[in-house]
Amino acid sequence: MQNRIAAIVGAGTLSLFVLLALAYAFWRTRGPMPTVTLAYPQLLSSALLYVAQENGYFAERGLDVRHAPFPTGRDALEEMLKGGADVAVAYESPMLGQVCRGEDIVALTKIHSSDRDTGLVLRDADVASLRGKRVGVPLGTNAEFVLAQLLHFSGLQPSDVVIADLPPSRVVEAFRSGEVFAAAVWNPLLQEALAAGGRGAHVLFSDVYTEASLLLAKRASLSERGDSFVRLLRALHDAELYVSSHPEESKRIVAAALPQVSLEQVDTLWSDFDFRLGLDHVLVASFQMQAEWLDHADRGCPSLPDVSTLVDPSPLRLVDAAAVTVFQLTVP
Amino acid sequence: MRLSKKILLPYVVQIIFLACVSLYVVFRFSVRQYAFTALVETLSRQMMLIDEMGLLERELQTDSLSYVMTRDPATLVHIRQLQERTGQVLSALGDLTEAQRGMELLDAYAGGRAKTETMRQRLMEAVRKGEQPSVNFYMDKWLILARLDQARIADFSVHMNTVLHRELEMGGVLTEEIIRLLLILTLIAILFLLFLSFYLRVSVVRPLAMLTERANKIAGGQLHVPVGFSGRRDEIGELGAAFADMARQLQATYANLERRMRQRSGELAVSQEQFKRAFQDSSVGMMLLSPAAGWINVNRSALDFLGYGREELFRHEPRSLVHEEDSPAFIEELGRLLSGEMRMSQMEVRLLHRKGFPLWTLFSVSVVRSKEGKPLYFIAQMQDIHRRKVELLAQSEFVALASHQLRTPLTALRWALGRAVRVFRGASADERLLREAYKASTQLAAIIDAMLTISRIEAGKVRIQQEAVHVRDFLYALKEENRDEWAGKHLTVSIIVPPQMSVHTDRDLFHECVMNLFSNAIKYTPQGGAITLEARREPRHVILSVSDTGFGIPDREQQRVFTKFFRGENVVLREPNGTGLGLYLVYIIVRILGGHVSFRSREGQGTTFTVALPEKPSDH
C-alpha cells in the first residue's frame, strides 16, 4: 500500500515538472507581438480592416496593428512612402502613379473590388457635352482614371474639359453649388453628389474598369516584415470569412467605424462591393491599362513598368492559395 | 464478469474494430479514388478547353486583327468565327465546371465576354458604316475588354490548375494516409493479439495446467493436495471450487470405502467359511463344475456316494461318470443351462459307481453367473433315488407283464361276449346284460393297452424310431380313421396345415399322442360342434394343436390334467367310458419325444391342446 502511494506521488511530481517546463518553453517562444502600422482610407472599401479590428483577428493572429486613417488611399500611400506606416491601402491609380515616380512597392492582396464604386456624376447631359466645362476630381486617385476613360470613350481628351482638382470632402459641395458641371468621385460621396445634383443628375460608370483597393508594402520591407504581413493577411482572411457568413453584423461594424456614413448607406452600397482577398490577372490587366493611360497622358511615367512584377503573391499563397490566380511571377 | 464473456468480449471488440476500420478504409479509398479519378478527368478536359480559349483570345489580340481594322470581309468573318468558337468552348467549360470558385471565375469571364461581344458588334457596325472616330473608340474599348477576357480566362486557368494539382497531391496524401492507417491497424492488431494471448495464458491456461497437475497428483493417490482458486468468481473459480469439492468427496468416499472393504472382507471370510462348511458337511452330494464341465470341487457325501477319493475322482472327467445311455441328455441339459434357455435343470441320470455299477440319481443343476451374466460354474446336487427308481421300474415291469398276461384272456372274453350278444339278440333282458358286459370288457381292454404303453415307456423299454412324418397326410388319415365317431355326432372337423410340412419323430408314438387328443375332442364335444386340427412351424419346433368347442376343463381341475386317471367332473356323467389315462399318456409321449404339451381351456367354451415337437432329430 505504501509503495503504491509513493508511486502515485512520484508520478504526480514528475508530471508537474513536465508541465512547468512546457509552459516556460511556450512563453519563451511566444514573445511579444510584432507591431504593424497600417495606413488606409476611411472608406467603405476598407471594410475588412474594420471587421478584423472589431473582431480581434489581428490580436488573434499575434499582431499589434496601429491604425493610420486617411481621406484617400493616395494620402495613405504617401504616408507609407514617407515612413509613417508599414503597409498602406490604396487603389491602383495612386499605386501606379507612385511606381511611375520610381517607388518600389508591391501589392500583397486586394481587399475589395468593385465596378460600381467610382463614377462620374453630371447634370442633364452626356459626357460629350462636357467639352469646355469644369469637371471636379481628386487628382492622383482612381477617380481621375475613371474620368479619363469616360471622356476617351466619348471622343474627348482631358484637355477638352477644365479639370478642377478637388479634395474629396469638397466634391459634393462643389457639384451642388455648380462650381463644377460634373464630378468624378467614389461612394458614398458619389451618391451624395447625385443627391445634391437634384433633378436630372445622373451617374456613369466605366464598363471596362474594375477598381480594387490594395494592401501595399515596400518591396524592401517584405524580407524583414514578411512574417508580420502574413499574420496581417491571415487576420484579413478571417475577416473575409466573417463578412461572407455574417453580412449584417459586418455592415453594422463598418457603419460604426465610419462616422460620416450611415448604416442605411452602407446597406444600400454593400452589394456593389466584393470583399475578398486575391491577386489575379484582371488586376494585372488593370495595372496595364492604368500604366498605359499614365504614359499616354504624359503624367511623368518615363518608362512603362512591367506590371506583372507589381504583385507579390507569396504571402497570400501561404494564407489562401486559391485566392492567387496570377501566375506570371511564379514561373521564372 | 463470466470467463466466457471475458474471453469473448475482446474478440468481439477486435472484430468490430477491424471491421469498422476496414470498412472505413475501403469506403474512403474507393469513394475518394472514384471521385478523384472523375475530377482529374474533368479538370484535364477543362484545362484543354481553357488552353484553347486562351489561344483564341490571344489570336483576337494579335496586331493584325486589333489595330488594322479594314472592310475586308475575310477579316470580319475570321473575327466572327473566332467569337463563335470561343462561345462554344465557353459553353463546354460551363458544363464541366462545378467548383464554386471556378464557377465564379467562369461567370466573370462569361459576363466579360458578353460585353466584348456587344462591343464587337458595335465595332463591326462602325467598320461597315465607315465611321472612323467611332471605330477608334470602339476598337480601344474592345481591346480593353478582350484583354480583360484574356486575364479572366488566365485566372480561371490558374485556379483550375491549382485545383488539379491540389487533387493530385490529395491523391498522394490519400494513399499515404491509407498505408499509414493499415500500418497502425496491423500494429494495433498485433498488440491486441499479444495482450489477448498473455491474458488467456494468465487467466485460463495457467490455472487449467495447475488443475491438471493437481488432478494427476490426486489420481496418483495424493488426496490431500490443495486445490481451488480463492478470489476468482468466474468459471475457473467455479471449476476450482468444484474440483476442491470433488477432492473432498473423494477423500470421504475413499475412507468410507476402506472401512466398508474391511467390513466386507470380514463378512466375506465368514460367509466363505460358512459356505465351505455347508458344502463339505452337507448330507446331500454336491459338485461344483466349471462351464467346460471340469471339476472344481466335490463334497464328502458325493465322494461317499460314488465310492471315490477326491484325487481319484478328479482324475476322471465328470461326464465319464454318467451312464452312456444318459450321457447325451445330460450334456444337452448342461448346454441349455449355459445358453440361458433354462435356469435350473432336474434330471434322473445314472452315475457310475467306482466299482462300475450304475446308481440312479436325481441330478439338480444350476449355473452361477457373474453380474455381467457370464457363467462362472455349475453347482449340482445329487439325490440318491436308486432304490426308489429300481422299485418303480420293477413295478412298471410287473404292470407290463400283468397287462400283457391279462390281454389274452380278455381278448377271448371279449370275443365270447360279442358272439353272445349277436346270438341272444332279441332276448331283451339278456341282450342288455350281455351288451353292458361287452362294453365293460372293451373299456377294460383300452385301459390295459394304455397301462401297457405307459409301463413300457416308464420302464424305458420304448425304442424311438425317428422318421419324417408328412403332417398334412398324417392329419387327413387321422380324420378318416375316426370318421364314424365324429360324423356320428355331426361334428365339423377342419384341418389347417402348410402343404409340405413334415416333422422328424416316431410315427407310432406321434400317432398315439395325436389320436388321444383327437379322440378326447370328439368324445367331449357335444353334437354339432367343431374340431380344428392345426399345424404350423415355429423356430426349431413344429406346433400341432387340437381345438374343440366342447365342455372345457374347469379352472380348479386344470392343474391335474396330465396326471394319471384324471377325468373332469363336468364330463364324468356325460361320458362314463373314459379311462383317465389318455392325457397322461400324451404327456409322457411328448416328453420322450423331446417336446412339451400345454393347453388352454374355458369351461363350456372348449379346449385347445398344443404339442410342440423338435423340428429336427438332433433337437430331441
PDB file of C-alpha atoms in Angstrom, chain B residues 337-492:
ATOM      1  CA  LEU B 337     -28.299 -74.176 -18.837  1.00  0.00           C
ATOM      2  CA  LEU B 338     -25.232 -72.447 -20.229  1.00  0.00           C
ATOM      3  CA  SER B 339     -27.200 -70.815 -23.047  1.00  0.00           C
ATOM      4  CA  GLY B 340     -29.667 -69.426 -20.550  1.00  0.00           C
ATOM      5  CA  GLU B 341     -32.526 -71.368 -22.038  1.00  0.00           C
ATOM      6  CA  MET B 342     -33.337 -72.605 -18.527  1.00  0.00           C
ATOM      7  CA  ARG B 343     -32.196 -71.509 -15.097  1.00  0.00           C
ATOM      8  CA  MET B 344     -32.256 -74.896 -13.397  1.00  0.00           C
ATOM      9  CA  SER B 345     -32.408 -78.472 -14.554  1.00  0.00           C
ATOM     10  CA  GLN B 346     -33.544 -81.577 -12.728  1.00  0.00           C
ATOM     11  CA  MET B 347     -32.956 -84.920 -14.371  1.00  0.00           C
ATOM     12  CA  GLU B 348     -32.786 -88.549 -13.444  1.00  0.00           C
ATOM     13  CA  VAL B 349     -29.459 -89.953 -14.581  1.00  0.00           C
ATOM     14  CA  ARG B 350     -27.423 -93.000 -13.805  1.00  0.00           C
ATOM     15  CA  LEU B 351     -23.969 -92.233 -12.355  1.00  0.00           C
ATOM     16  CA  LEU B 352     -21.353 -94.928 -12.380  1.00  0.00           C
ATOM     17  CA  HIS B 353     -20.024 -96.091  -9.026  1.00  0.00           C
ATOM     18  CA  ARG B 354     -16.271 -96.614  -8.674  1.00  0.00           C
ATOM     19  CA  LYS B 355     -16.973-100.288  -8.920  1.00  0.00           C
ATOM     20  CA  GLY B 356     -18.780 -99.837 -12.268  1.00  0.00           C
ATOM     21  CA  PHE B 357     -22.461-100.309 -11.362  1.00  0.00           C
ATOM     22  CA  PRO B 358     -24.985 -97.530 -12.142  1.00  0.00           C
ATOM     23  CA  LEU B 359     -26.696 -95.543  -9.429  1.00  0.00           C
ATOM     24  CA  TRP B 360     -29.968 -93.720 -10.161  1.00  0.00           C
ATOM     25  CA  THR B 361     -29.567 -90.096  -9.113  1.00  0.00           C
ATOM     26  CA  LEU B 362     -31.847 -87.054  -9.162  1.00  0.00           C
ATOM     27  CA  PHE B 363     -29.320 -84.573 -10.509  1.00  0.00           C
ATOM     28  CA  SER B 364     -30.287 -80.886  -9.854  1.00  0.00           C
ATOM     29  CA  VAL B 365     -28.022 -78.386 -11.613  1.00  0.00           C
ATOM     30  CA  SER B 366     -27.978 -74.571 -11.839  1.00  0.00           C
ATOM     31  CA  VAL B 367     -25.498 -72.046 -13.207  1.00  0.00           C
ATOM     32  CA  VAL B 368     -23.864 -69.377 -11.085  1.00  0.00           C
ATOM     33  CA  ARG B 369     -23.226 -66.286 -13.201  1.00  0.00           C
ATOM     34  CA  SER B 370     -21.301 -63.059 -12.782  1.00  0.00           C
ATOM     35  CA  LYS B 371     -23.051 -59.643 -12.685  1.00  0.00           C
ATOM     36  CA  GLU B 372     -22.418 -59.367 -16.378  1.00  0.00           C
ATOM     37  CA  GLY B 373     -24.165 -62.684 -16.961  1.00  0.00           C
ATOM     38  CA  LYS B 374     -21.041 -64.691 -17.688  1.00  0.00           C
ATOM     39  CA  PRO B 375     -21.295 -68.349 -16.452  1.00  0.00           C
ATOM     40  CA  LEU B 376     -18.885 -68.922 -13.574  1.00  0.00           C
ATOM     41  CA  TYR B 377     -19.598 -72.532 -12.576  1.00  0.00           C
ATOM     42  CA  PHE B 378     -22.261 -75.236 -12.265  1.00  0.00           C
ATOM     43  CA  ILE B 379     -23.481 -76.138  -8.828  1.00  0.00           C
ATOM     44  CA  ALA B 380     -25.089 -79.584  -8.686  1.00  0.00           C
ATOM     45  CA  GLN B 381     -26.878 -81.582  -6.041  1.00  0.00           C
ATOM     46  CA  MET B 382     -27.134 -85.357  -6.221  1.00  0.00           C
ATOM     47  CA  GLN B 383     -30.062 -87.057  -4.566  1.00  0.00           C
ATOM     48  CA  ASP B 384     -29.898 -90.799  -4.233  1.00  0.00           C
ATOM     49  CA  ILE B 385     -33.085 -92.200  -5.814  1.00  0.00           C
ATOM     50  CA  HIS B 386     -31.595 -95.512  -6.785  1.00  0.00           C
ATOM     51  CA  ARG B 387     -33.723 -97.678  -4.508  1.00  0.00           C
ATOM     52  CA  ARG B 388     -36.993 -95.916  -5.356  1.00  0.00           C
ATOM     53  CA  LYS B 389     -36.163 -95.943  -9.074  1.00  0.00           C
ATOM     54  CA  VAL B 390     -35.376 -99.626  -9.078  1.00  0.00           C
ATOM     55  CA  GLU B 391     -38.623-100.349  -7.270  1.00  0.00           C
ATOM     56  CA  LEU B 392     -40.560 -98.214  -9.738  1.00  0.00           C
ATOM     57  CA  LEU B 393     -39.024 -99.972 -12.674  1.00  0.00           C
ATOM     58  CA  ALA B 394     -39.837-103.333 -11.117  1.00  0.00           C
ATOM     59  CA  GLN B 395     -43.364-102.141 -10.562  1.00  0.00           C
ATOM     60  CA  SER B 396     -43.675-100.993 -14.152  1.00  0.00           C
ATOM     61  CA  GLU B 397     -42.342-104.277 -15.341  1.00  0.00           C
ATOM     62  CA  PHE B 398     -44.870-106.036 -13.219  1.00  0.00           C
ATOM     63  CA  VAL B 399     -47.675-103.894 -14.586  1.00  0.00           C
ATOM     64  CA  ALA B 400     -46.471-104.522 -18.086  1.00  0.00           C
ATOM     65  CA  LEU B 401     -46.245-108.200 -17.509  1.00  0.00           C
ATOM     66  CA  ALA B 402     -49.632-108.299 -15.827  1.00  0.00           C
ATOM     67  CA  SER B 403     -51.203-106.254 -18.554  1.00  0.00           C
ATOM     68  CA  HIS B 404     -49.708-108.459 -21.184  1.00  0.00           C
ATOM     69  CA  GLN B 405     -50.883-111.557 -19.367  1.00  0.00           C
ATOM     70  CA  LEU B 406     -54.400-110.091 -18.941  1.00  0.00           C
ATOM     71  CA  ARG B 407     -54.798-109.199 -22.565  1.00  0.00           C
ATOM     72  CA  THR B 408     -55.030-112.809 -23.870  1.00  0.00           C
ATOM     73  CA  PRO B 409     -57.889-113.970 -21.661  1.00  0.00           C
ATOM     74  CA  LEU B 410     -59.564-110.598 -22.013  1.00  0.00           C
ATOM     75  CA  THR B 411     -59.429-110.865 -25.791  1.00  0.00           C
ATOM     76  CA  ALA B 412     -61.058-114.282 -25.538  1.00  0.00           C
ATOM     77  CA  LEU B 413     -63.648-112.919 -23.158  1.00  0.00           C
ATOM     78  CA  ARG B 414     -64.496-110.018 -25.487  1.00  0.00           C
ATOM     79  CA  TRP B 415     -64.804-112.353 -28.436  1.00  0.00           C
ATOM     80  CA  ALA B 416     -67.156-114.667 -26.447  1.00  0.00           C
ATOM     81  CA  LEU B 417     -69.275-111.760 -25.220  1.00  0.00           C
ATOM     82  CA  GLY B 418     -69.538-110.346 -28.746  1.00  0.00           C
ATOM     83  CA  ARG B 419     -70.639-113.685 -30.013  1.00  0.00           C
ATOM     84  CA  ALA B 420     -73.222-113.994 -27.200  1.00  0.00           C
ATOM     85  CA  VAL B 421     -74.620-110.515 -27.954  1.00  0.00           C
ATOM     86  CA  ARG B 422     -75.219-111.483 -31.568  1.00  0.00           C
ATOM     87  CA  VAL B 423     -76.700-114.884 -30.590  1.00  0.00           C
ATOM     88  CA  PHE B 424     -79.055-113.536 -27.946  1.00  0.00           C
ATOM     89  CA  ARG B 425     -80.237-110.533 -29.989  1.00  0.00           C
ATOM     90  CA  GLY B 426     -83.931-110.039 -29.351  1.00  0.00           C
ATOM     91  CA  ALA B 427     -83.983-111.550 -25.822  1.00  0.00           C
ATOM     92  CA  SER B 428     -84.191-108.162 -24.334  1.00  0.00           C
ATOM     93  CA  ALA B 429     -83.096-108.690 -20.737  1.00  0.00           C
ATOM     94  CA  ASP B 430     -80.180-110.973 -21.504  1.00  0.00           C
ATOM     95  CA  GLU B 431     -79.119-108.972 -24.509  1.00  0.00           C
ATOM     96  CA  ARG B 432     -78.820-105.725 -22.415  1.00  0.00           C
ATOM     97  CA  LEU B 433     -76.716-107.537 -19.804  1.00  0.00           C
ATOM     98  CA  LEU B 434     -74.507-109.065 -22.449  1.00  0.00           C
ATOM     99  CA  ARG B 435     -74.109-105.665 -24.222  1.00  0.00           C
ATOM    100  CA  GLU B 436     -73.055-103.987 -20.927  1.00  0.00           C
ATOM    101  CA  ALA B 437     -70.586-106.789 -20.289  1.00  0.00           C
ATOM    102  CA  TYR B 438     -69.158-106.397 -23.766  1.00  0.00           C
ATOM    103  CA  LYS B 439     -68.736-102.613 -23.350  1.00  0.00           C
ATOM    104  CA  ALA B 440     -67.052-103.149 -19.975  1.00  0.00           C
ATOM    105  CA  SER B 441     -64.646-105.630 -21.477  1.00  0.00           C
ATOM    106  CA  THR B 442     -63.836-103.195 -24.322  1.00  0.00           C
ATOM    107  CA  GLN B 443     -63.086-100.383 -21.859  1.00  0.00           C
ATOM    108  CA  LEU B 444     -61.008-102.741 -19.781  1.00  0.00           C
ATOM    109  CA  ALA B 445     -59.030-103.655 -22.879  1.00  0.00           C
ATOM    110  CA  ALA B 446     -58.418 -99.959 -23.587  1.00  0.00           C
ATOM    111  CA  ILE B 447     -57.247 -99.389 -20.030  1.00  0.00           C
ATOM    112  CA  ILE B 448     -54.920-102.370 -20.212  1.00  0.00           C
ATOM    113  CA  ASP B 449     -53.498-101.129 -23.559  1.00  0.00           C
ATOM    114  CA  ALA B 450     -52.860 -97.730 -22.108  1.00  0.00           C
ATOM    115  CA  MET B 451     -51.313 -99.097 -18.968  1.00  0.00           C
ATOM    116  CA  LEU B 452     -49.141-101.396 -21.031  1.00  0.00           C
ATOM    117  CA  THR B 453     -47.891 -98.498 -23.116  1.00  0.00           C
ATOM    118  CA  ILE B 454     -47.302 -96.327 -20.048  1.00  0.00           C
ATOM    119  CA  SER B 455     -45.448 -99.091 -18.290  1.00  0.00           C
ATOM    120  CA  ARG B 456     -43.233 -99.703 -21.262  1.00  0.00           C
ATOM    121  CA  ILE B 457     -42.423 -96.045 -21.515  1.00  0.00           C
ATOM    122  CA  GLU B 458     -41.744 -95.612 -17.810  1.00  0.00           C
ATOM    123  CA  ALA B 459     -39.596 -98.726 -17.816  1.00  0.00           C
ATOM    124  CA  GLY B 460     -37.593 -97.253 -20.642  1.00  0.00           C
ATOM    125  CA  LYS B 461     -38.382-100.085 -22.934  1.00  0.00           C
ATOM    126  CA  VAL B 462     -39.668 -97.967 -25.791  1.00  0.00           C
ATOM    127  CA  ARG B 463     -37.223 -97.504 -28.614  1.00  0.00           C
ATOM    128  CA  ILE B 464     -37.802 -94.310 -30.600  1.00  0.00           C
ATOM    129  CA  GLN B 465     -37.688 -94.849 -34.354  1.00  0.00           C
ATOM    130  CA  GLN B 466     -37.394 -91.405 -35.963  1.00  0.00           C
ATOM    131  CA  GLU B 467     -38.630 -90.773 -39.449  1.00  0.00           C
ATOM    132  CA  ALA B 468     -40.028 -87.898 -41.463  1.00  0.00           C
ATOM    133  CA  VAL B 469     -43.783 -87.684 -40.972  1.00  0.00           C
ATOM    134  CA  HIS B 470     -45.735 -85.666 -43.533  1.00  0.00           C
ATOM    135  CA  VAL B 471     -48.035 -83.753 -41.257  1.00  0.00           C
ATOM    136  CA  ARG B 472     -50.758 -82.995 -43.785  1.00  0.00           C
ATOM    137  CA  ASP B 473     -51.157 -86.603 -44.853  1.00  0.00           C
ATOM    138  CA  PHE B 474     -50.936 -87.698 -41.254  1.00  0.00           C
ATOM    139  CA  LEU B 475     -53.787 -85.446 -40.120  1.00  0.00           C
ATOM    140  CA  TYR B 476     -56.079 -86.303 -43.037  1.00  0.00           C
ATOM    141  CA  ALA B 477     -55.514 -90.019 -42.384  1.00  0.00           C
ATOM    142  CA  LEU B 478     -56.344 -89.493 -38.714  1.00  0.00           C
ATOM    143  CA  LYS B 479     -59.516 -87.656 -39.665  1.00  0.00           C
ATOM    144  CA  GLU B 480     -60.619 -90.547 -41.916  1.00  0.00           C
ATOM    145  CA  GLU B 481     -59.686 -93.105 -39.308  1.00  0.00           C
ATOM    146  CA  ASN B 482     -62.177 -91.552 -36.880  1.00  0.00           C
ATOM    147  CA  ARG B 483     -64.867 -90.629 -39.371  1.00  0.00           C
ATOM    148  CA  ASP B 484     -67.533 -92.862 -37.812  1.00  0.00           C
ATOM    149  CA  GLU B 485     -67.090 -91.246 -34.433  1.00  0.00           C
ATOM    150  CA  TRP B 486     -67.113 -87.532 -35.458  1.00  0.00           C
ATOM    151  CA  ALA B 487     -69.601 -87.968 -38.279  1.00  0.00           C
ATOM    152  CA  GLY B 488     -71.927 -89.844 -35.905  1.00  0.00           C
ATOM    153  CA  LYS B 489     -72.015 -86.759 -33.661  1.00  0.00           C
ATOM    154  CA  HIS B 490     -72.361 -84.418 -36.643  1.00  0.00           C
ATOM    155  CA  LEU B 491     -69.124 -82.631 -35.757  1.00  0.00           C
ATOM    156  CA  THR B 492     -67.230 -80.436 -38.160  1.00  0.00           C
TER     157      THR B 492
END
